[in-house]
Tab-separated table of C-alpha atoms and ligand atoms in Angstrom:
chain	number	residue	atom	x	y	z
A	833	UNK	CA	-4.445	-29.916	44.485
A	834	UNK	CA	-4.632	-32.904	41.933
A	835	UNK	CA	-3.686	-36.358	42.615
A	836	UNK	CA	-0.172	-37.218	41.043
A	837	UNK	CA	0.398	-40.747	40.195
A	838	UNK	CA	0.849	-43.160	37.204
A	839	UNK	CA	-2.576	-44.837	37.267
A	840	UNK	CA	-3.678	-44.921	33.523
A	841	UNK	CA	-6.803	-46.824	34.474
A	842	UNK	CA	-8.035	-43.956	36.699
A	843	UNK	CA	-7.067	-41.559	33.904
A	844	UNK	CA	-9.253	-43.560	31.464
A	845	UNK	CA	-12.238	-43.527	33.889
A	846	UNK	CA	-11.977	-39.784	34.136
A	847	UNK	CA	-11.516	-39.339	30.517
A	848	UNK	CA	-14.397	-41.611	29.591
A	849	UNK	CA	-16.494	-39.409	31.916
A	850	UNK	CA	-15.576	-36.300	29.920
A	851	UNK	CA	-13.134	-34.916	32.647
A	852	UNK	CA	-9.635	-33.650	31.950
A	853	UNK	CA	-6.341	-35.170	32.997
A	854	UNK	CA	-2.795	-33.881	32.965
A	855	UNK	CA	-0.643	-36.198	30.787
A	856	UNK	CA	3.077	-36.443	30.246
A	857	UNK	CA	4.534	-36.385	26.689
A	858	UNK	CA	8.126	-36.221	25.609
A	859	UNK	CA	7.727	-32.439	24.706
A	860	UNK	CA	5.722	-30.830	27.515
A	861	UNK	CA	2.763	-31.996	29.716
A	862	UNK	CA	-0.689	-31.708	28.087
A	863	UNK	CA	-4.106	-31.021	29.456
A	864	UNK	CA	-6.044	-33.896	27.875
A	865	UNK	CA	-9.669	-34.502	27.219
A	866	UNK	CA	-11.771	-36.666	24.768
A	867	UNK	CA	-11.467	-34.840	21.446
A	868	UNK	CA	-14.740	-36.264	20.266
A	869	UNK	CA	-16.706	-34.761	23.212
A	870	UNK	CA	-17.694	-31.193	22.682
A	871	UNK	CA	-18.047	-30.589	26.375
A	872	UNK	CA	-14.532	-31.895	27.218
A	873	UNK	CA	-13.180	-29.670	24.470
A	874	UNK	CA	-14.938	-26.686	25.712
A	875	UNK	CA	-13.740	-27.397	29.243
A	876	UNK	CA	-10.060	-27.575	27.914
A	877	UNK	CA	-10.489	-23.960	26.599
A	878	UNK	CA	-12.017	-22.853	29.941
A	879	UNK	CA	-9.552	-24.476	32.183
A	880	UNK	CA	-6.595	-22.908	30.307
A	881	UNK	CA	-8.269	-19.532	29.673
A	882	UNK	CA	-7.562	-20.244	26.102
A	883	UNK	CA	-9.078	-18.072	23.408
A	884	UNK	CA	-11.420	-20.154	21.147
A	885	UNK	CA	-9.411	-19.043	18.040
A	886	UNK	CA	-6.423	-21.159	19.135
A	887	UNK	CA	-6.963	-24.688	17.921
A	888	UNK	CA	-5.969	-27.963	19.703
A	889	UNK	CA	-3.634	-30.906	18.760
A	890	UNK	CA	-5.289	-34.339	18.775
A	891	UNK	CA	-3.142	-37.275	20.112
A	892	UNK	CA	-3.406	-40.932	19.123
A	893	UNK	CA	-1.088	-43.897	19.292
A	894	UNK	CA	-1.319	-45.219	15.724
A	895	UNK	CA	-1.406	-44.011	12.128
A	896	UNK	CA	-4.394	-46.423	11.618
A	897	UNK	CA	-6.518	-44.513	14.186
A	898	UNK	CA	-5.458	-41.197	12.603
A	899	UNK	CA	-7.039	-42.312	9.324
A	900	UNK	CA	-10.418	-42.210	11.050
A	901	UNK	CA	-9.927	-38.470	11.724
A	902	UNK	CA	-8.264	-37.130	8.521
A	903	UNK	CA	-9.372	-37.352	4.910
A	904	UNK	CA	-5.884	-37.946	3.412
A	905	UNK	CA	-2.273	-38.223	4.306
A	906	UNK	CA	-0.156	-36.577	1.562
A	907	UNK	CA	2.933	-38.591	0.628
A	908	UNK	CA	5.466	-36.298	2.322
A	909	UNK	CA	3.391	-36.207	5.506
A	910	UNK	CA	3.364	-40.068	5.349
A	911	UNK	CA	7.024	-40.161	5.147
A	912	UNK	CA	7.560	-37.755	8.083
A	913	UNK	CA	4.926	-39.812	10.107
A	914	UNK	CA	6.686	-43.073	9.421
A	915	UNK	CA	10.050	-41.676	10.271
A	916	UNK	CA	9.355	-39.469	13.329
A	917	UNK	CA	6.227	-40.899	15.040
A	918	UNK	CA	6.047	-41.403	17.940
A	919	UNK	CA	7.936	-38.196	18.489
A	920	UNK	CA	7.926	-34.348	18.674
A	921	UNK	CA	6.152	-33.763	15.288
A	922	UNK	CA	2.594	-32.503	14.694
A	923	UNK	CA	1.067	-32.695	11.101
A	924	UNK	CA	-1.753	-30.464	9.903
A	925	UNK	CA	-4.184	-32.692	7.745
A	926	UNK	CA	-7.603	-32.159	6.268
A	927	UNK	CA	-10.135	-33.080	8.929
A	928	UNK	CA	-13.005	-35.481	8.653
A	929	UNK	CA	-16.488	-34.337	9.997
A	930	UNK	CA	-16.096	-36.336	13.210
A	931	UNK	CA	-13.620	-33.774	14.468
A	932	UNK	CA	-15.528	-30.824	15.626
A	933	UNK	CA	-14.925	-27.263	14.463
A	934	UNK	CA	-14.291	-26.470	18.154
A	935	UNK	CA	-11.058	-28.479	18.051
A	936	UNK	CA	-9.765	-26.730	15.000
A	937	UNK	CA	-11.221	-23.307	15.655
A	938	UNK	CA	-13.199	-23.589	12.342
A	939	UNK	CA	-10.043	-24.497	10.288
A	940	UNK	CA	-10.173	-27.291	7.635
A	941	UNK	CA	-7.000	-28.887	8.959
A	942	UNK	CA	-6.744	-30.796	12.120
A	943	UNK	CA	-3.392	-30.954	14.102
A	944	UNK	CA	-2.445	-34.568	14.873
A	945	UNK	CA	0.435	-36.232	16.732
A	946	UNK	CA	1.582	-39.492	18.159
A	947	UNK	CA	3.553	-38.455	21.291
A	948	UNK	CA	6.578	-40.529	22.426
A	949	UNK	CA	5.934	-41.338	26.019
A	950	UNK	CA	5.373	-44.819	27.250
A	951	UNK	CA	2.633	-44.057	29.895
A	952	UNK	CA	0.653	-41.912	27.563
A	953	UNK	CA	0.978	-44.402	24.681
A	954	UNK	CA	-0.357	-46.988	27.011
A	955	UNK	CA	-3.229	-44.789	27.959
A	956	UNK	CA	-3.971	-44.003	24.213
A	957	UNK	CA	-4.030	-47.757	23.521
A	958	UNK	CA	-6.718	-48.283	26.079
A	959	UNK	CA	-9.179	-45.678	24.711
A	960	UNK	CA	-11.081	-45.446	21.399
A	961	UNK	CA	-11.138	-41.660	21.050
A	962	UNK	CA	-8.161	-39.199	20.395
A	963	UNK	CA	-7.105	-36.854	23.166
A	964	UNK	CA	-7.115	-33.191	22.475
A	965	UNK	CA	-4.309	-31.768	24.603
A	966	UNK	CA	-2.790	-28.360	24.593
A	967	UNK	CA	0.181	-27.661	26.850
A	968	UNK	CA	-1.056	-27.819	30.466
A	969	UNK	CA	-0.392	-24.180	31.374
A	970	UNK	CA	-2.530	-21.121	31.591
A	971	UNK	CA	-2.761	-19.461	28.207
A	972	UNK	CA	0.379	-17.569	27.532
A	973	UNK	CA	2.377	-18.745	30.478
A	974	UNK	CA	5.432	-21.009	30.538
A	975	UNK	CA	4.775	-24.593	29.414
A	976	UNK	CA	5.021	-27.355	32.029
A	977	UNK	CA	7.658	-30.129	31.824
A	978	UNK	CA	6.834	-32.033	35.025
A	979	UNK	CA	3.633	-33.244	36.812
A	980	UNK	CA	4.391	-30.618	39.639
A	981	UNK	CA	4.438	-27.829	37.200
A	982	UNK	CA	0.961	-28.862	36.058
A	983	UNK	CA	-0.324	-29.268	39.480
A	984	UNK	CA	1.037	-25.863	40.699
A	985	UNK	CA	-1.069	-24.086	38.068
A	986	UNK	CA	-3.967	-26.276	37.198
A	987	UNK	CA	-4.203	-28.587	40.202
A	988	UNK	CA	-7.352	-26.857	41.548
A	989	UNK	CA	-9.199	-27.418	38.377
A	990	UNK	CA	-8.368	-31.038	37.576
A	991	UNK	CA	-8.387	-34.298	39.621
A	992	UNK	CA	-5.421	-36.207	38.193
A	993	UNK	CA	-2.017	-35.516	36.707
A	994	UNK	CA	-0.319	-38.639	35.402
A	995	UNK	CA	3.295	-38.523	36.372
A	996	UNK	CA	5.641	-39.592	33.674
A	997	UNK	CA	8.748	-37.911	35.002
A	998	UNK	CA	10.474	-34.854	33.554
A	999	UNK	CA	9.804	-34.289	29.754
A	1000	UNK	CA	12.728	-35.495	27.821
A	1001	UNK	CA	12.486	-33.067	24.858
A	1002	UNK	CA	11.306	-30.169	26.867
A	1003	UNK	CA	10.102	-27.931	24.202
A	1004	UNK	CA	6.749	-28.256	22.046
A	1005	UNK	CA	6.450	-30.408	18.915
A	1006	UNK	CA	7.374	-29.001	15.499
A	1007	UNK	CA	4.331	-28.273	13.492
A	1008	UNK	CA	4.147	-28.971	9.800
A	1009	UNK	CA	1.405	-28.253	7.378
A	1010	UNK	CA	1.179	-28.697	3.471
A	1011	UNK	CA	-0.302	-25.514	2.092
A	1012	UNK	CA	-0.645	-26.068	-1.644
A	1013	UNK	CA	1.082	-29.464	-1.157
A	1014	UNK	CA	4.317	-27.745	0.061
A	1015	UNK	CA	5.699	-28.893	3.432
A	1016	UNK	CA	5.852	-25.746	5.593
A	1017	UNK	CA	6.890	-25.370	9.303
A	1018	UNK	CA	4.132	-23.567	11.274
A	1019	UNK	CA	5.963	-23.771	14.660
A	1020	UNK	CA	9.556	-24.588	15.359
A	1021	UNK	CA	9.912	-27.284	17.970
A	1022	UNK	CA	11.485	-30.398	19.308
A	1023	UNK	CA	12.274	-31.830	15.885
A	1024	UNK	CA	14.964	-29.779	14.248
A	1025	UNK	CA	14.768	-28.357	10.687
A	1026	UNK	CA	17.966	-30.092	9.816
A	1027	UNK	CA	16.568	-33.528	10.883
A	1028	UNK	CA	13.466	-32.911	8.797
A	1029	UNK	CA	15.312	-31.670	5.689
A	1030	UNK	CA	17.516	-34.769	5.874
A	1031	UNK	CA	14.460	-36.757	5.031
A	1032	UNK	CA	12.385	-34.630	2.708
A	1033	UNK	CA	14.677	-31.889	1.450
A	1034	UNK	CA	14.257	-28.091	1.835
A	1035	UNK	CA	11.343	-26.964	3.957
A	1036	UNK	CA	9.984	-23.357	4.291
A	1037	UNK	CA	9.020	-21.677	7.520
A	1038	UNK	CA	5.713	-19.791	7.755
A	1039	UNK	CA	6.461	-16.077	8.289
A	1040	UNK	CA	5.360	-14.946	11.780
A	1041	UNK	CA	2.364	-12.718	11.956
A	1042	UNK	CA	1.033	-11.713	15.276
A	1043	UNK	CA	-1.983	-9.873	14.084
A	1044	UNK	CA	-3.289	-12.809	12.082
A	1045	UNK	CA	-1.687	-15.952	13.466
A	1046	UNK	CA	-2.150	-18.956	11.248
A	1047	UNK	CA	-0.955	-20.984	14.236
A	1048	UNK	CA	-1.556	-19.133	17.392
A	1049	UNK	CA	1.604	-20.736	18.876
A	1050	UNK	CA	2.961	-18.009	16.560
A	1051	UNK	CA	1.456	-15.386	18.639
A	1052	UNK	CA	4.199	-12.922	19.111
A	1053	UNK	CA	3.814	-12.943	22.896
A	1054	UNK	CA	3.626	-16.392	24.521
A	1055	UNK	CA	5.485	-18.660	26.979
A	1056	UNK	CA	6.021	-15.577	29.074
A	1057	UNK	CA	7.204	-15.441	32.825
A	1058	UNK	CA	5.430	-13.049	35.090
A	1059	UNK	CA	8.598	-11.216	35.972
A	1060	UNK	CA	10.254	-8.595	33.821
A	1061	UNK	CA	12.067	-10.547	31.122
A	1062	UNK	CA	14.859	-9.331	28.846
A	1063	UNK	CA	16.439	-11.199	25.971
A	1064	UNK	CA	19.995	-9.854	25.141
A	1065	UNK	CA	22.340	-10.549	22.297
A	1066	UNK	CA	25.434	-9.638	24.292
A	1067	UNK	CA	25.688	-10.030	27.983
A	1068	UNK	CA	25.414	-7.004	30.283
A	1069	UNK	CA	28.515	-5.532	32.058
A	1070	UNK	CA	27.980	-5.127	35.825
A	1071	UNK	CA	25.402	-2.368	36.564
A	1072	UNK	CA	23.456	-1.816	39.790
A	1073	UNK	CA	20.199	-2.406	38.060
A	1074	UNK	CA	21.151	-5.956	37.433
A	1075	UNK	CA	22.494	-6.666	40.914
A	1076	UNK	CA	19.377	-8.606	41.745
A	1077	UNK	CA	18.652	-10.061	38.406
A	1078	UNK	CA	18.454	-13.751	37.592
A	1079	UNK	CA	20.318	-14.955	34.438
A	1080	UNK	CA	19.392	-17.633	32.134
A	1081	UNK	CA	22.482	-18.336	30.160
A	1082	UNK	CA	23.590	-20.914	27.684
A	1083	UNK	CA	26.963	-22.520	28.735
A	1084	UNK	CA	29.061	-20.035	30.699
A	1085	UNK	CA	28.570	-17.903	33.861
A	1086	UNK	CA	29.704	-14.334	34.074
A	1087	UNK	CA	32.277	-13.326	36.693
A	1088	UNK	CA	30.691	-9.895	37.448
A	1089	UNK	CA	27.485	-11.288	38.981
A	1090	UNK	CA	26.600	-13.670	41.824
A	1091	UNK	CA	27.070	-17.157	40.554
A	1092	UNK	CA	23.907	-18.410	42.412
A	1093	UNK	CA	21.795	-15.996	40.340
A	1094	UNK	CA	22.977	-17.518	37.145
A	1095	UNK	CA	21.516	-20.679	35.612
A	1096	UNK	CA	23.231	-22.518	32.765
A	1097	UNK	CA	20.938	-24.336	30.219
A	1098	UNK	CA	23.820	-26.617	29.454
A	1099	UNK	CA	27.279	-26.279	30.814
A	1100	UNK	CA	28.602	-28.616	28.074
A	1101	UNK	CA	26.886	-26.532	25.299
A	1102	UNK	CA	24.508	-29.322	24.418
A	1103	UNK	CA	21.303	-27.955	22.712
A	1104	UNK	CA	19.290	-31.073	23.634
A	1105	UNK	CA	20.062	-30.490	27.259
A	1106	UNK	CA	19.277	-26.746	26.906
A	1107	UNK	CA	15.841	-27.489	25.410
A	1108	UNK	CA	15.127	-29.908	28.135
A	1109	UNK	CA	16.012	-27.403	30.805
A	1110	UNK	CA	14.467	-24.252	29.252
A	1111	UNK	CA	10.987	-24.199	30.661
A	1112	UNK	CA	11.821	-25.536	34.030
A	1113	UNK	CA	14.758	-23.057	34.556
A	1114	UNK	CA	12.601	-20.139	33.434
A	1115	UNK	CA	9.862	-21.257	35.808
A	1116	UNK	CA	12.474	-21.553	38.641
A	1117	UNK	CA	13.760	-18.091	38.004
A	1118	UNK	CA	10.124	-16.737	37.796
A	1119	UNK	CA	9.281	-18.143	41.231
A	1120	UNK	CA	12.675	-17.262	42.912
A	1121	UNK	CA	13.268	-13.828	44.439
A	1122	UNK	CA	15.243	-12.288	41.650
A	1123	UNK	CA	13.618	-9.014	40.525
A	1124	UNK	CA	13.969	-9.582	36.783
A	1125	UNK	CA	15.076	-12.271	34.266
A	1126	UNK	CA	17.780	-11.730	31.752
A	1127	UNK	CA	18.279	-14.386	29.081
A	1128	UNK	CA	20.814	-14.953	26.523
A	1129	UNK	CA	20.145	-16.360	23.029
A	1130	UNK	CA	21.713	-19.734	22.192
A	1131	UNK	CA	23.379	-20.808	18.980
A	1132	UNK	CA	20.932	-20.560	16.077
A	1133	UNK	CA	21.320	-24.172	14.846
A	1134	UNK	CA	19.440	-27.443	15.518
A	1135	UNK	CA	17.109	-27.118	18.534
A	1136	UNK	CA	18.724	-23.719	19.230
A	1137	UNK	CA	16.266	-22.166	16.748
A	1138	UNK	CA	13.197	-23.410	18.697
A	1139	UNK	CA	14.790	-22.349	22.021
A	1140	UNK	CA	15.530	-18.859	20.598
A	1141	UNK	CA	11.946	-18.751	19.301
A	1142	UNK	CA	10.497	-19.462	22.723
A	1143	UNK	CA	12.884	-16.921	24.314
A	1144	UNK	CA	11.785	-14.188	21.835
A	1145	UNK	CA	8.120	-14.739	22.530
A	1146	UNK	CA	8.719	-14.787	26.220
A	1147	UNK	CA	10.333	-11.376	25.765
A	1148	UNK	CA	7.632	-9.837	23.428
A	1149	UNK	CA	5.109	-7.660	25.005
S	6	TXA	O1	4.322	-30.770	21.975
S	6	TXA	C1	3.155	-30.350	21.807
S	6	TXA	O2	2.638	-30.037	20.657
S	6	TXA	C2	2.305	-30.200	23.051
S	6	TXA	C3	2.032	-31.667	23.672
S	6	TXA	C4	1.120	-31.541	24.828
S	6	TXA	O3	1.650	-32.427	22.644
S	6	TXA	N1	1.059	-29.538	22.795
S	6	TXA	C5	1.015	-28.218	22.501
S	6	TXA	O4	-0.259	-27.809	22.309
S	6	TXA	O5	2.020	-27.590	22.370
S	6	TXA	P1	-0.608	-26.178	22.362
S	6	TXA	O6	-2.073	-26.193	22.200
S	6	TXA	O7	0.020	-25.587	23.521
S	6	TXA	O8	-0.048	-25.712	21.017
S	6	TXA	C6	-0.628	-26.134	19.808
S	6	TXA	C7	-0.315	-25.206	18.711
S	6	TXA	C8	-1.073	-23.991	18.833
S	6	TXA	O9	-0.329	-22.859	18.601
S	6	TXA	C9	-2.167	-24.042	17.768
S	6	TXA	O10	-2.394	-22.806	17.209
S	6	TXA	C10	-1.540	-24.984	16.740
S	6	TXA	O11	-0.903	-25.893	17.461
S	6	TXA	N2	-2.560	-25.630	15.942
S	6	TXA	C11	-3.446	-26.516	16.338
S	6	TXA	N3	-4.313	-26.880	15.436
S	6	TXA	C12	-3.871	-26.095	14.358
S	6	TXA	C13	-4.520	-25.995	12.960
S	6	TXA	N4	-5.507	-26.793	12.597
S	6	TXA	N5	-3.823	-25.251	12.193
S	6	TXA	C14	-2.792	-24.386	12.526
S	6	TXA	N6	-2.218	-24.470	13.766
S	6	TXA	C15	-2.887	-25.322	14.652
S	7	MG	MG1	0.953	-24.078	24.593
């Protein structure tokens, strides 16, 4: 098991030595290592069992630092950065040579983000290298939103998880790239399309392709529990096969099933609350003794799109 505390100086010591540390962010917990150290980057891929074609996001605490890692910041990227960083936004920008091909899986663009978490921002201000940090889960499994989640799955492989409490947003950052200068969403996430469009106008969404993912977070199957998982448009009527199912519902329980087998993402119908609860509830159902998980889609607006996106990938096989 890893040590769980909030000692950023210990974290810095481990990171300086090329080791990995679990770090809190407002979206999900990350498995962090020195992005400028090839051996640290390799050990991130190994620790997560992550395929090498799935590139990493680098994290820093200032735009000035980011300028050391990217060749240019297009005007619209700059506006997004100014408005939403620190926050649940990742930008794809042309990388400088100092960023290794291992980090970007050979792509020309590097994914960068300034996360909005006080402890991690403090840690980032102490170090003079960026942190490469994918979500701190084994590849393909549910993302962690607490230090305990990280410890439960990667605790044997790392020495320290910084405890920054429960992740506030609960769903990964929205990734935006600029192919041919046109702002494009590569992954739906914690910053809603509506919020982005309010600032920069209409934005397109990259069509999902599982055979040739431009952004492997777009892999069709991802974020998946180990139990049988079904995503339904309309809720099932009572049937014996569902008598021991666990239900992940939006805002209302069903009368025909045991109330204790039903979890509500937000009883008040709040999509921010639903996003915050999504992964921890999915994990709770996956480790409970229900024999399958049945989830309901949430309204397809605001953060609801990102929630539905994760549920669809969890259901894909
Ligand atoms: O909220 C987040 O973004 C969290 C926290 C820890 O910051 N991180 C996260 O990392 O979700 P990860 O590795 O689980 O997902 C990163 C996604 C991957 O799907 C990857 O393919 C995509 O970002 N990505 C990274 N670099 C890319 C690049 N150069 N071009 C396209 N996609 C990229
Ligand atoms: Mg991930």
